[in-house]
Amino acid sequence: MTPYRIMRIIARLNVGGPAIHVSLLSKGLNDSQFETMLVSGKLGPHEGDMSDLTHGLNVQTIPAMQRSIHPLRDAQAVLALIRLMRSYRPHIVHTHTAKAGFVGRLAARLTGVPAVVHTFHGHVFHGYFGPLKTALFLRLERLSAKASDVILTISDRLRDELIGYRIAAADRIRVVPLGLDLTSLTDVEGLCGRLHAELGCPSEYPLVGIVGRLVPIKNHNLFLEAARLMADHHATVRFVIVGDGEERSAIEARIKALDLTDRVYLTGWRRDLPVIYAGLSALALTSRNEGTPVSIIEAMAAGVPVVATNVGGVPDLLANGSLGRMVADGDAEALAENILNVLEEAPQTQIDQARAHVLAHYDSARLLDDLRVLYTEVLAAKGYD
């Protein structure tokens, strides 16, 4: 039979979980049952490029589709998507992230695409913008939801938050957790010592890491405040910030102001994540808002204990604290105390349970199976066998 055509749309293939997710789906759902066209927009400065993950795929780029709100560019993006949809004639349009969700769903409905699916990888209704801009995004998401046959989220907590924000009725929102290829992270012991050697850090010094974009929502200031507290109580602890972004200069200035220059390493973007996690004694996450943090899944698979702020999908991922430690958003003292406790005595039973949990529940094969079932159900509801 002829494969069903899926057009997958994401605003940009920048470093982060959504780009990994759509690349995995586009490769895995490209066979005798489904074929995929992946459409992306233009990267912003300092974002980091993950487009290499899409090698060999049918990828189309729409330069007008960018992160910021810009009525003229957004209209151009809608028109470009309409042209693509008329040419490709997808059976399903599946959008990811806010901007792609708005312009993609609008174009799909104007074109008469049979089925429209949207995935929330998180939301921007808390911690990102002021009240007026947040209200605008809420209105746009509620309108866009009306153009969706199915809305997906990546965690139970995120689903509950979307219902609370009245994005859509509960029966229209389904949870499909992330799935990742974790094979390279399940045995990193042979890489121990490489990160310390690269950084010029003595091998016996514990390294506490944070992995992700250097953007305001990730709240690296909280990490640095906790680092200052830890440095005052632990002579050898060192800290590594992995990632890049618009906040880098501000973070560097804050490191200097806190007299942490000889304690904190900044690595920029890294693709050799097994080397990073093999060198960490603990992973911190300090975000004000999150969907399902990929860095936590990666750390758990690699056997690295996690201390994270209790926000977004973190409680679902850490089983409300049984698979990792959680602290209140903004509490530097609690963050420092919990990390120091982990450094003093690694919670090996918890580490083993966390690894087993993510390997069982966040595997890429499970994700692909979930989406095959979902797409088949959606198409059947539209009269396709």
Coordinates of N, CA and C in Angstrom, one line a residue, residues 2-218:
T2 N 0.3 2.4 -0.5 CA 1.1 3.6 -0.5 C 1.1 4.2 1.0
P3 N 2.3 4.6 1.4 CA 2.4 5.1 2.8 C 1.6 6.3 3.0
Y4 N 1.1 6.5 4.2 CA 0.4 7.7 4.6 C 1.5 8.8 4.8
R5 N 1.2 10.0 4.3 CA 2.1 11.1 4.3 C 2.0 12.0 5.6
I6 N 3.0 12.1 6.3 CA 3.1 12.9 7.5 C 3.9 14.1 7.3
M7 N 3.4 15.3 7.5 CA 4.2 16.5 7.5 C 4.4 17.0 9.0
R8 N 5.7 16.9 9.4 CA 6.0 17.3 10.7 C 6.7 18.7 10.7
I9 N 6.2 19.6 11.6 CA 6.6 21.0 11.5 C 7.2 21.4 12.9
I10 N 8.3 22.0 12.9 CA 9.0 22.5 14.1 C 9.6 23.9 13.8
A11 N 9.5 24.8 14.7 CA 9.9 26.2 14.4 C 11.4 26.2 14.1
R12 N 12.3 25.4 14.7 CA 13.7 25.5 14.5 C 14.3 24.2 15.1
L13 N 15.4 23.8 14.4 CA 16.1 22.6 14.9 C 17.3 23.0 15.7
N14 N 17.0 23.7 16.8 CA 18.0 24.2 17.7 C 18.3 23.1 18.8
V15 N 19.4 23.2 19.5 CA 19.8 22.2 20.5 C 18.7 22.2 21.5
G16 N 18.2 21.0 21.8 CA 17.2 20.8 22.8 C 16.4 19.6 22.5
G17 N 15.5 19.2 23.5 CA 14.7 18.0 23.4 C 13.8 18.0 22.1
P18 N 13.1 19.1 21.8 CA 12.1 19.0 20.6 C 12.8 18.6 19.3
A19 N 14.0 19.1 19.1 CA 14.7 18.8 17.8 C 15.1 17.3 17.8
I20 N 15.6 16.8 19.0 CA 15.9 15.4 19.1 C 14.6 14.5 18.8
H21 N 13.5 15.0 19.4 CA 12.3 14.3 19.3 C 11.8 14.2 17.9
V22 N 11.7 15.3 17.2 CA 11.2 15.3 15.8 C 12.1 14.6 14.9
S23 N 13.4 14.6 15.1 CA 14.3 13.9 14.2 C 14.1 12.4 14.4
L24 N 14.0 12.0 15.6 CA 13.8 10.5 15.9 C 12.5 10.1 15.3
L25 N 11.4 10.8 15.5 CA 10.1 10.4 14.9 C 10.2 10.4 13.3
S26 N 10.8 11.4 12.8 CA 10.9 11.5 11.3 C 11.6 10.3 10.7
K27 N 12.7 9.9 11.4 CA 13.4 8.7 10.9 C 12.7 7.4 11.2
G28 N 12.1 7.3 12.3 CA 11.5 6.1 12.7 C 10.1 5.8 12.0
L29 N 9.5 6.9 11.6 CA 8.2 6.8 10.9 C 8.4 7.1 9.4
N30 N 9.2 6.4 8.8 CA 9.6 6.7 7.4 C 9.8 5.3 6.8
D31 N 8.6 4.6 6.5 CA 8.7 3.2 6.0 C 7.5 2.9 5.2
S32 N 7.1 1.6 5.1 CA 6.0 1.2 4.3 C 4.7 1.7 4.7
Q33 N 4.6 2.1 6.0 CA 3.3 2.5 6.6 C 3.2 4.1 6.5
F34 N 4.3 4.8 6.8 CA 4.3 6.2 6.9 C 5.5 6.8 6.1
E35 N 5.3 7.9 5.5 CA 6.5 8.6 5.1 C 6.4 10.1 5.6
T36 N 7.6 10.7 5.9 CA 7.6 11.9 6.6 C 8.3 13.0 5.8
M37 N 7.7 14.2 5.8 CA 8.4 15.4 5.4 C 8.6 16.2 6.7
L38 N 9.8 16.7 7.0 CA 10.1 17.5 8.1 C 10.3 18.9 7.7
V39 N 9.6 19.8 8.3 CA 9.6 21.3 7.9 C 10.1 22.0 9.1
S40 N 11.1 22.9 8.9 CA 11.6 23.7 10.1 C 11.9 25.1 9.6
G41 N 12.1 26.0 10.6 CA 12.3 27.4 10.4 C 13.8 27.7 10.5
K42 N 14.0 29.0 10.9 CA 15.3 29.5 10.9 C 15.8 29.6 12.4
L43 N 17.1 29.2 12.6 CA 17.7 29.3 13.9 C 17.9 30.7 14.3
G44 N 17.8 31.0 15.7 CA 18.2 32.2 16.2 C 19.7 32.2 16.6
P45 N 20.3 33.4 16.9 CA 21.7 33.4 17.3 C 22.0 32.7 18.5
H46 N 23.1 32.0 18.6 CA 23.6 31.3 19.8 C 22.8 30.1 20.2
E47 N 21.9 29.6 19.3 CA 21.0 28.5 19.7 C 21.6 27.2 19.6
G48 N 22.6 27.0 18.7 CA 23.2 25.7 18.5 C 22.3 24.9 17.5
D49 N 23.0 24.2 16.5 CA 22.3 23.6 15.4 C 22.3 22.1 15.5
M50 N 21.1 21.5 15.5 CA 21.0 20.0 15.5 C 20.4 19.5 14.2
S51 N 20.6 20.3 13.1 CA 20.0 19.8 11.8 C 20.8 18.6 11.3
D52 N 22.0 18.3 11.8 CA 22.7 17.1 11.3 C 22.0 15.8 11.7
L53 N 21.1 15.9 12.7 CA 20.3 14.7 13.1 C 19.3 14.3 12.0
T54 N 19.0 15.2 11.1 CA 18.0 14.9 10.1 C 18.6 14.5 8.7
H55 N 19.9 14.1 8.8 CA 20.6 13.7 7.5 C 19.9 12.5 6.9
G56 N 19.6 12.6 5.6 CA 18.9 11.6 4.9 C 17.4 11.7 4.8
L57 N 16.9 12.7 5.5 CA 15.4 12.9 5.6 C 15.0 13.9 4.5
N58 N 13.7 13.9 4.2 CA 13.1 15.0 3.4 C 12.9 16.2 4.3
V59 N 13.8 17.1 4.2 CA 13.7 18.3 5.1 C 13.5 19.6 4.3
Q60 N 12.5 20.4 4.6 CA 12.2 21.6 3.9 C 12.4 22.8 5.0
T61 N 13.0 23.8 4.5 CA 13.3 25.0 5.4 C 12.4 26.2 5.0
I62 N 11.8 26.8 6.0 CA 11.0 28.0 5.7 C 11.6 29.1 6.5
P63 N 12.5 30.0 5.9 CA 13.2 31.0 6.7 C 12.3 32.0 7.5
A64 N 11.1 32.2 7.0 CA 10.2 33.1 7.7 C 9.7 32.6 9.0
M65 N 9.8 31.3 9.2 CA 9.2 30.7 10.4 C 10.3 30.8 11.5
Q66 N 10.2 31.8 12.4 CA 11.2 32.1 13.4 C 10.5 32.2 14.8
R67 N 11.3 32.2 15.8 CA 10.8 32.1 17.2 C 9.9 33.3 17.6
S68 N 10.3 34.5 17.3 CA 9.7 35.7 17.7 C 8.4 36.0 16.9
I69 N 7.5 36.7 17.6 CA 6.2 37.1 16.9 C 6.5 38.2 16.0
H70 N 6.2 38.1 14.7 CA 6.4 39.1 13.7 C 5.3 38.9 12.6
P71 N 4.2 39.7 12.7 CA 3.1 39.5 11.8 C 3.4 39.2 10.3
L72 N 4.3 40.0 9.7 CA 4.6 39.9 8.3 C 5.3 38.5 8.1
R73 N 6.3 38.2 8.9 CA 7.0 37.0 8.7 C 6.1 35.8 9.0
D74 N 5.3 35.9 10.0 CA 4.4 34.8 10.3 C 3.4 34.5 9.2
A75 N 2.9 35.6 8.5 CA 2.0 35.4 7.4 C 2.8 34.8 6.2
Q76 N 4.0 35.2 6.0 CA 4.8 34.6 5.0 C 5.0 33.1 5.2
A77 N 5.2 32.7 6.5 CA 5.4 31.3 6.9 C 4.1 30.5 6.6
V78 N 3.0 31.1 6.9 CA 1.7 30.4 6.7 C 1.5 30.2 5.2
L79 N 1.8 31.2 4.4 CA 1.7 31.0 2.9 C 2.6 30.0 2.4
A80 N 3.9 30.0 2.9 CA 4.9 29.0 2.4 C 4.4 27.6 2.8
L81 N 3.9 27.4 4.0 CA 3.4 26.1 4.4 C 2.2 25.7 3.6
I82 N 1.3 26.6 3.3 CA 0.1 26.3 2.4 C 0.6 25.7 1.1
R83 N 1.7 26.4 0.5 CA 2.2 25.9 -0.8 C 2.8 24.5 -0.6
L84 N 3.5 24.3 0.4 CA 4.1 22.9 0.7 C 3.0 21.9 0.8
M85 N 2.0 22.2 1.6 CA 0.9 21.2 1.9 C 0.1 20.9 0.6
R86 N -0.1 21.9 -0.3 CA -0.8 21.6 -1.5 C 0.0 20.7 -2.4
S87 N 1.4 20.9 -2.3 CA 2.2 20.1 -3.2 C 2.4 18.6 -2.6
Y88 N 2.6 18.5 -1.3 CA 2.9 17.2 -0.6 C 1.6 16.5 -0.3
R89 N 0.5 17.2 -0.1 CA -0.8 16.6 0.2 C -0.7 15.6 1.4
P90 N -0.3 16.1 2.6 CA -0.2 15.2 3.7 C -1.5 14.7 4.2
H91 N -1.5 13.5 4.8 CA -2.7 13.0 5.5 C -2.8 13.5 6.9
I92 N -1.6 13.7 7.5 CA -1.5 14.3 8.8 C -0.5 15.4 8.9
V93 N -0.8 16.5 9.5 CA 0.1 17.5 9.8 C 0.3 17.4 11.4
H94 N 1.6 17.2 11.8 CA 1.9 17.1 13.2 C 2.9 18.2 13.5
T95 N 2.4 19.2 14.3 CA 3.2 20.4 14.7 C 3.8 20.2 16.1
H96 N 5.0 20.8 16.3 CA 5.7 20.8 17.5 C 6.2 22.2 17.9
T97 N 6.0 22.6 19.1 CA 6.4 23.9 19.7 C 5.4 24.9 19.3
A98 N 5.5 26.1 20.0 CA 4.4 27.1 19.9 C 4.3 27.7 18.6
K99 N 5.4 28.3 18.0 CA 5.3 29.0 16.8 C 4.9 28.1 15.6
A100 N 5.5 26.9 15.5 CA 5.1 26.0 14.5 C 3.7 25.5 14.7
G101 N 3.3 25.4 15.9 CA 1.9 25.0 16.2 C 0.9 26.0 15.7
F102 N 1.2 27.2 15.8 CA 0.2 28.3 15.4 C 0.2 28.4 13.9
V103 N 1.3 28.6 13.2 CA 1.3 28.8 11.8 C 1.0 27.5 11.1
G104 N 1.5 26.3 11.6 CA 1.3 25.1 11.0 C -0.2 24.6 11.0
R105 N -0.8 24.8 12.2 CA -2.2 24.4 12.3 C -3.1 25.3 11.4
L106 N -2.8 26.6 11.4 CA -3.6 27.5 10.6 C -3.5 27.1 9.1
A107 N -2.3 26.8 8.6 CA -2.1 26.5 7.2 C -2.8 25.1 6.9
A108 N -2.7 24.2 7.9 CA -3.3 22.9 7.6 C -4.9 23.0 7.5
R109 N -5.5 23.8 8.3 CA -6.9 24.0 8.2 C -7.3 24.8 7.0
L110 N -6.5 25.8 6.6 CA -6.8 26.5 5.4 C -6.7 25.6 4.1
T111 N -5.8 24.6 4.2 CA -5.5 23.8 3.1 C -6.4 22.6 3.1
G112 N -7.1 22.3 4.2 CA -8.0 21.1 4.2 C -7.3 19.8 4.5
V113 N -6.2 19.8 5.2 CA -5.5 18.6 5.6 C -6.4 17.7 6.4
P114 N -6.5 16.4 6.2 CA -7.5 15.6 6.9 C -7.3 15.6 8.4
A115 N -6.1 15.5 8.9 CA -5.9 15.4 10.4 C -4.8 16.3 10.8
V116 N -5.0 16.9 12.0 CA -4.0 17.8 12.6 C -3.7 17.3 14.0
V117 N -2.4 17.2 14.3 CA -1.9 16.8 15.7 C -0.9 17.8 16.1
H118 N -1.0 18.2 17.4 CA 0.0 19.1 18.0 C 0.6 18.5 19.2
T119 N 1.9 18.7 19.4 CA 2.6 18.3 20.6 C 3.1 19.5 21.4
F120 N 2.7 19.6 22.7 CA 3.3 20.5 23.6 C 4.5 19.9 24.3
H121 N 5.7 20.4 24.0 CA 6.9 19.9 24.7 C 7.1 20.7 26.0
G122 N 6.3 21.6 26.3 CA 6.3 22.5 27.4 C 5.3 23.6 27.1
H123 N 5.3 24.7 27.9 CA 4.4 25.8 27.6 C 5.1 27.1 28.0
V124 N 4.6 28.2 27.5 CA 5.3 29.5 27.8 C 4.3 30.3 28.7
F125 N 3.4 29.7 29.4 CA 2.4 30.4 30.2 C 2.9 30.8 31.6
H126 N 4.1 30.4 32.0 CA 4.7 30.7 33.3 C 6.2 30.8 33.1
G127 N 6.8 32.0 33.6 CA 8.2 32.1 33.7 C 8.9 32.7 32.5
Y128 N 8.1 32.9 31.4 CA 8.8 33.4 30.2 C 8.5 34.9 29.9
F129 N 7.2 35.3 30.0 CA 6.9 36.7 29.6 C 6.1 37.4 30.7
G130 N 5.8 38.7 30.4 CA 4.9 39.4 31.3 C 3.5 39.1 31.0
P131 N 2.5 39.7 31.8 CA 1.1 39.2 31.8 C 0.4 39.5 30.5
L132 N 0.8 40.6 29.8 CA 0.1 40.9 28.5 C 0.5 39.9 27.4
K133 N 1.8 39.6 27.3 CA 2.2 38.7 26.3 C 1.8 37.3 26.6
T134 N 1.8 36.9 27.9 CA 1.3 35.6 28.3 C -0.2 35.4 27.9
A135 N -1.0 36.5 28.2 CA -2.4 36.4 27.8 C -2.6 36.2 26.3
L136 N -1.7 36.9 25.5 CA -1.8 36.7 24.1 C -1.5 35.3 23.7
F137 N -0.5 34.7 24.3 CA -0.1 33.3 23.9 C -1.3 32.3 24.4
L138 N -1.9 32.6 25.5 CA -3.0 31.7 25.9 C -4.1 31.8 24.9
R139 N -4.4 33.0 24.5 CA -5.5 33.1 23.5 C -5.2 32.4 22.2
L140 N -4.0 32.6 21.7 CA -3.6 31.9 20.5 C -3.6 30.4 20.6
E141 N -3.1 29.9 21.7 CA -3.1 28.4 21.9 C -4.5 27.9 22.0
R142 N -5.4 28.6 22.7 CA -6.8 28.1 22.7 C -7.5 28.1 21.4
L143 N -7.2 29.1 20.6 CA -7.7 29.2 19.2 C -7.1 28.0 18.4
S144 N -5.8 27.8 18.5 CA -5.1 26.8 17.7 C -5.6 25.4 18.1
A145 N -5.9 25.2 19.4 CA -6.4 23.9 19.9 C -7.7 23.5 19.1
K146 N -8.5 24.5 18.8 CA -9.8 24.2 18.1 C -9.5 23.6 16.7
A147 N -8.3 23.9 16.2 CA -7.9 23.4 14.8 C -7.2 22.1 14.9
S148 N -7.2 21.5 16.1 CA -6.4 20.2 16.3 C -7.4 19.1 16.5
D149 N -7.1 17.9 15.9 CA -7.8 16.7 16.2 C -7.4 16.1 17.5
V150 N -6.1 16.1 17.7 CA -5.5 15.6 19.0 C -4.4 16.5 19.5
I151 N -4.4 16.7 20.8 CA -3.3 17.5 21.4 C -2.5 16.5 22.3
L152 N -1.2 16.5 22.1 CA -0.3 15.6 22.8 C 0.5 16.4 23.8
T153 N 0.8 15.8 25.0 CA 1.8 16.4 25.9 C 2.8 15.3 26.3
I154 N 3.9 15.6 26.9 CA 4.9 14.7 27.2 C 5.0 14.3 28.6
S155 N 4.0 14.8 29.4 CA 3.9 14.3 30.8 C 2.5 14.6 31.4
D156 N 2.2 13.8 32.4 CA 0.9 14.0 33.1 C 0.8 15.4 33.7
R157 N 1.8 15.9 34.3 CA 1.8 17.3 34.9 C 1.5 18.3 33.8
L158 N 2.1 18.2 32.7 CA 1.9 19.1 31.6 C 0.5 19.1 31.1
R159 N -0.1 17.9 31.0 CA -1.5 17.7 30.6 C -2.4 18.4 31.6
D160 N -2.1 18.2 32.9 CA -3.0 18.9 33.9 C -2.9 20.4 33.8
E161 N -1.7 20.9 33.6 CA -1.5 22.4 33.4 C -2.3 22.9 32.2
L162 N -2.2 22.2 31.1 CA -3.0 22.7 29.9 C -4.5 22.7 30.2
I163 N -4.9 21.7 30.9 CA -6.4 21.7 31.3 C -6.7 22.8 32.2
G164 N -5.8 23.1 33.1 CA -6.0 24.2 34.0 C -6.0 25.6 33.3
Y165 N -5.2 25.7 32.3 CA -5.2 26.9 31.5 C -6.3 27.0 30.5
R166 N -7.1 26.0 30.4 CA -8.3 25.9 29.5 C -7.8 25.9 28.0
I167 N -6.7 25.2 27.8 CA -6.3 25.1 26.4 C -7.3 24.2 25.6
A168 N -7.7 23.2 26.2 CA -8.6 22.2 25.6 C -9.2 21.4 26.6
A169 N -10.3 20.7 26.3 CA -11.0 19.8 27.2 C -10.1 18.6 27.5
A170 N -10.3 18.0 28.6 CA -9.4 16.9 29.1 C -9.4 15.7 28.1
D171 N -10.6 15.4 27.5 CA -10.7 14.3 26.6 C -10.0 14.5 25.2
R172 N -9.5 15.7 25.0 CA -8.8 16.0 23.7 C -7.3 16.0 23.9
I173 N -6.8 15.8 25.1 CA -5.4 15.9 25.4 C -4.9 14.5 25.8
R174 N -3.9 14.0 25.1 CA -3.3 12.7 25.4 C -1.8 12.8 25.8
V175 N -1.4 11.9 26.7 CA 0.0 12.0 27.1 C 0.8 10.9 26.3
V176 N 1.9 11.3 25.7 CA 2.8 10.4 25.0 C 4.2 10.8 25.5
P177 N 4.8 10.1 26.5 CA 6.1 10.5 27.0 C 7.2 10.5 26.0
L178 N 8.2 11.2 26.2 CA 9.4 11.2 25.3 C 10.0 9.8 25.2
G179 N 10.6 9.6 24.1 CA 11.4 8.4 23.9 C 12.8 8.8 23.3
L180 N 13.9 8.3 23.8 CA 15.2 8.6 23.4 C 16.0 7.4 23.1
D181 N 17.0 7.5 22.3 CA 18.0 6.5 22.1 C 19.1 6.7 23.2
L182 N 19.0 5.8 24.2 CA 19.8 5.9 25.4 C 21.0 4.9 25.4
T183 N 21.2 4.2 24.3 CA 22.1 3.1 24.4 C 23.6 3.6 24.7
S184 N 23.9 4.8 24.2 CA 25.3 5.3 24.4 C 25.5 5.7 25.9
L185 N 24.5 5.9 26.6 CA 24.6 6.4 28.0 C 24.5 5.3 29.1
T186 N 24.2 4.1 28.7 CA 24.0 3.0 29.7 C 25.3 2.4 30.2
D187 N 26.4 2.7 29.6 CA 27.7 2.1 30.0 C 28.8 3.1 29.8
V188 N 28.9 4.1 30.7 CA 29.9 5.2 30.5 C 31.1 5.1 31.4
E189 N 31.2 4.0 32.1 CA 32.3 3.9 33.1 C 33.7 4.0 32.4
G190 N 33.8 3.5 31.2 CA 35.0 3.5 30.5 C 35.5 4.9 30.1
L191 N 34.5 5.9 30.2 CA 34.8 7.3 29.8 C 35.2 8.1 31.0
C192 N 35.1 7.5 32.2 CA 35.4 8.3 33.4 C 36.8 8.9 33.4
G193 N 36.9 10.1 33.8 CA 38.2 10.8 33.8 C 38.5 11.6 32.6
R194 N 37.8 11.4 31.5 CA 38.1 12.2 30.3 C 37.7 13.6 30.4
L195 N 36.6 13.9 31.0 CA 36.1 15.3 31.2 C 37.0 16.0 32.2
H196 N 37.4 15.4 33.3 CA 38.3 16.0 34.2 C 39.6 16.4 33.6
A197 N 40.2 15.4 32.8 CA 41.4 15.7 32.1 C 41.3 16.9 31.1
E198 N 40.2 16.9 30.4 CA 40.0 18.0 29.4 C 39.9 19.3 30.1
L199 N 39.3 19.4 31.2 CA 39.1 20.6 31.9 C 40.3 21.0 32.8
G200 N 41.2 20.1 33.0 CA 42.3 20.4 33.9 C 41.9 20.3 35.3
C201 N 41.0 19.5 35.6 CA 40.4 19.4 37.0 C 40.9 18.1 37.6
P202 N 41.5 18.1 38.8 CA 42.0 16.9 39.5 C 40.9 15.8 39.5
S203 N 41.3 14.6 39.2 CA 40.3 13.5 39.0 C 39.5 13.2 40.3
E204 N 40.1 13.6 41.5 CA 39.4 13.3 42.7 C 38.4 14.4 43.1
Y205 N 38.3 15.5 42.3 CA 37.4 16.6 42.6 C 36.0 16.2 42.0
P206 N 35.0 16.3 42.8 CA 33.6 16.1 42.3 C 33.2 17.2 41.3
L207 N 32.6 16.8 40.2 CA 32.0 17.8 39.3 C 30.5 17.8 39.3
V208 N 29.9 18.9 39.6 CA 28.4 19.1 39.5 C 28.1 19.8 38.2
G209 N 27.2 19.2 37.4 CA 26.9 19.8 36.1 C 25.5 20.3 35.9
I210 N 25.3 21.2 35.0 CA 24.0 21.6 34.5 C 24.1 21.6 33.0
V211 N 23.2 21.0 32.3 CA 23.2 20.8 30.8 C 22.0 21.4 30.2
G212 N 22.2 22.3 29.3 CA 21.0 22.9 28.6 C 21.3 24.3 28.0
R213 N 20.3 24.9 27.4 CA 20.5 26.2 26.8 C 20.7 27.2 27.8
L214 N 21.6 28.2 27.5 CA 21.8 29.3 28.4 C 20.8 30.4 28.1
V215 N 19.6 30.2 28.7 CA 18.5 31.2 28.5 C 17.8 31.4 29.8
P216 N 17.1 32.5 29.9 CA 16.5 32.9 31.3 C 15.7 31.9 31.9
I217 N 14.9 31.1 31.2 CA 14.0 30.1 31.8 C 14.8 29.0 32.5
K218 N 16.0 28.8 32.2 CA 16.8 27.7 32.8 C 17.4 28.2 34.1

